[in-house]
């Protein structure tokens, strides 16, 4: 039997081992990110490899490409956080500037349109094979998740508090899309992600605010 398609039955639904282990690793990256542990990046790289295999076997090309992107950005984030914690110092998190937020929103809007057109013309998204208007919506969702995930991971690499909010926006589309694709574990994990992302956002924001209050006192 091909190890890629191996799994077990749960409530009448086949669960792939690659999907399960990959998503457990993906969940671990969120927990590690909340703690600002640099281990979040090598674990994310591992999750990206496993979920890439799962997506290819499920013929979800757009999601497979997203995992390639995650792998590349994991290396970038690993490098950025290594630089930010040199000398044993704690990683400094901060909110994005107005210019950075405008740029991220612009990339998400324009990027979704551009990637959506690419996915549709090249049939990289399975939604391109579905009759419109449902097919158009599926392609748009695929493109939105791809671009949003890229922007969120890039912002995480730069230690921007806003990356948590971008993940919330991505999860709102990712949960129903995963379930409709038959990846039950992925859909359930996306739901858990949603809760953990909110926890991470408030933790990072609290830490940033605490640091901005303490700095003036230390300076005095």
Short mmCIF file of C-alpha atoms in Angstrom, two decimals, residues 19-141:
data_model
loop_
_atom_site.label_atom_id
_atom_site.label_comp_id
_atom_site.label_asym_id
_atom_site.label_seq_id
_atom_site.Cartn_x
_atom_site.Cartn_y
_atom_site.Cartn_z
CA UNK A 19 -3.19 14.67 7.00
CA UNK A 20 -3.37 13.85 10.72
CA UNK A 21 0.35 14.10 11.53
CA UNK A 22 0.78 17.15 9.30
CA UNK A 23 -2.06 18.98 11.03
CA UNK A 24 -0.81 18.01 14.50
CA UNK A 25 2.52 19.57 13.53
CA UNK A 26 0.68 22.62 12.15
CA UNK A 27 -1.16 22.99 15.46
CA UNK A 28 2.15 22.75 17.28
CA UNK A 29 3.50 25.66 15.21
CA UNK A 30 0.69 27.87 16.52
CA UNK A 31 1.33 26.90 20.14
CA UNK A 32 5.05 27.52 19.66
CA UNK A 33 4.33 30.86 17.96
CA UNK A 34 2.22 31.96 20.94
CA UNK A 35 5.28 31.31 23.12
CA UNK A 36 7.54 32.98 20.52
CA UNK A 37 9.63 29.81 20.32
CA UNK A 38 11.93 29.65 17.31
CA UNK A 39 11.01 25.95 17.06
CA UNK A 40 7.78 27.08 15.41
CA UNK A 41 9.66 27.36 12.11
CA UNK A 42 11.29 23.90 11.77
CA UNK A 43 8.01 22.35 12.95
CA UNK A 44 6.14 24.40 10.35
CA UNK A 45 8.56 23.21 7.68
CA UNK A 46 7.80 19.60 8.67
CA UNK A 47 4.05 20.24 8.59
CA UNK A 48 4.35 21.85 5.15
CA UNK A 49 6.05 18.76 3.71
CA UNK A 50 3.42 16.36 5.10
CA UNK A 51 0.43 18.51 4.10
CA UNK A 52 1.93 19.00 0.65
CA UNK A 53 1.84 15.23 0.19
CA UNK A 54 -1.73 15.09 1.53
CA UNK A 55 -2.94 17.86 -0.79
CA UNK A 56 -1.37 16.27 -3.85
CA UNK A 57 -3.03 12.95 -3.05
CA UNK A 58 -6.38 14.75 -2.64
CA UNK A 59 -5.81 16.63 -5.95
CA UNK A 60 -6.01 20.02 -4.24
CA UNK A 61 -3.24 21.67 -6.23
CA UNK A 62 -3.83 25.14 -4.84
CA UNK A 63 -3.39 23.89 -1.29
CA UNK A 64 -0.31 21.91 -2.34
CA UNK A 65 1.25 25.10 -3.71
CA UNK A 66 0.35 26.81 -0.44
CA UNK A 67 2.43 24.23 1.42
CA UNK A 68 5.40 24.94 -0.86
CA UNK A 69 4.98 28.60 0.00
CA UNK A 70 4.82 27.72 3.71
CA UNK A 71 8.08 25.82 3.40
CA UNK A 72 9.87 28.76 1.79
CA UNK A 73 8.47 31.27 4.31
CA UNK A 74 9.35 28.94 7.19
CA UNK A 75 12.99 29.24 6.18
CA UNK A 76 12.59 33.04 5.95
CA UNK A 77 10.91 33.26 9.36
CA UNK A 78 13.53 31.00 10.91
CA UNK A 79 16.25 33.33 9.64
CA UNK A 80 14.44 36.50 10.81
CA UNK A 81 13.71 35.17 14.30
CA UNK A 82 17.28 33.90 14.66
CA UNK A 83 18.53 37.41 13.97
CA UNK A 84 15.93 38.88 16.34
CA UNK A 85 16.98 36.67 19.25
CA UNK A 86 20.76 36.95 18.94
CA UNK A 87 22.56 37.26 22.24
CA UNK A 88 19.74 35.52 24.08
CA UNK A 89 17.38 38.49 23.83
CA UNK A 90 13.63 37.99 23.64
CA UNK A 91 11.93 38.43 20.28
CA UNK A 92 10.42 41.93 20.13
CA UNK A 93 6.88 41.92 18.73
CA UNK A 94 5.06 45.00 17.50
CA UNK A 95 1.92 46.08 15.65
CA UNK A 96 2.30 46.83 11.95
CA UNK A 97 2.57 50.46 10.89
CA UNK A 98 -0.24 52.06 8.89
CA UNK A 99 1.87 51.74 5.75
CA UNK A 100 2.54 48.05 6.41
CA UNK A 101 -1.15 47.38 7.01
CA UNK A 102 -2.14 49.16 3.83
CA UNK A 103 0.47 47.17 1.91
CA UNK A 104 -0.74 43.85 3.36
CA UNK A 105 -4.39 44.61 2.56
CA UNK A 106 -3.40 45.67 -0.95
CA UNK A 107 -1.40 42.49 -1.51
CA UNK A 108 -4.30 40.37 -0.26
CA UNK A 109 -6.84 42.05 -2.55
CA UNK A 110 -4.72 42.33 -5.69
CA UNK A 111 -2.95 39.05 -5.01
CA UNK A 112 -6.24 37.17 -4.65
CA UNK A 113 -7.42 38.52 -8.00
CA UNK A 114 -4.15 37.71 -9.78
CA UNK A 115 -3.77 34.23 -8.22
CA UNK A 116 -7.47 33.54 -8.78
CA UNK A 117 -7.13 34.25 -12.50
CA UNK A 118 -3.98 32.09 -12.64
CA UNK A 119 -5.69 29.23 -10.79
CA UNK A 120 -8.70 29.41 -13.10
CA UNK A 121 -6.80 29.59 -16.39
CA UNK A 122 -4.33 26.87 -15.47
CA UNK A 123 -6.94 24.72 -13.65
CA UNK A 124 -4.65 24.64 -10.61
CA UNK A 125 -7.72 25.03 -8.43
CA UNK A 126 -10.23 22.18 -8.52
CA UNK A 127 -12.91 24.86 -8.40
CA UNK A 128 -12.07 25.70 -12.02
CA UNK A 129 -13.68 22.39 -13.01
CA UNK A 130 -16.93 23.19 -11.20
CA UNK A 131 -19.66 24.96 -13.19
CA UNK A 132 -20.17 28.67 -12.37
CA UNK A 133 -21.08 30.49 -10.24
CA UNK A 134 -19.99 27.94 -7.60
CA UNK A 135 -16.76 27.28 -9.46
CA UNK A 136 -15.83 30.96 -9.44
CA UNK A 137 -16.39 31.14 -5.69
CA UNK A 138 -14.27 28.05 -5.06
CA UNK A 139 -11.38 29.41 -7.14
CA UNK A 140 -11.62 32.76 -5.35
CA UNK A 141 -11.57 31.00 -1.96
#
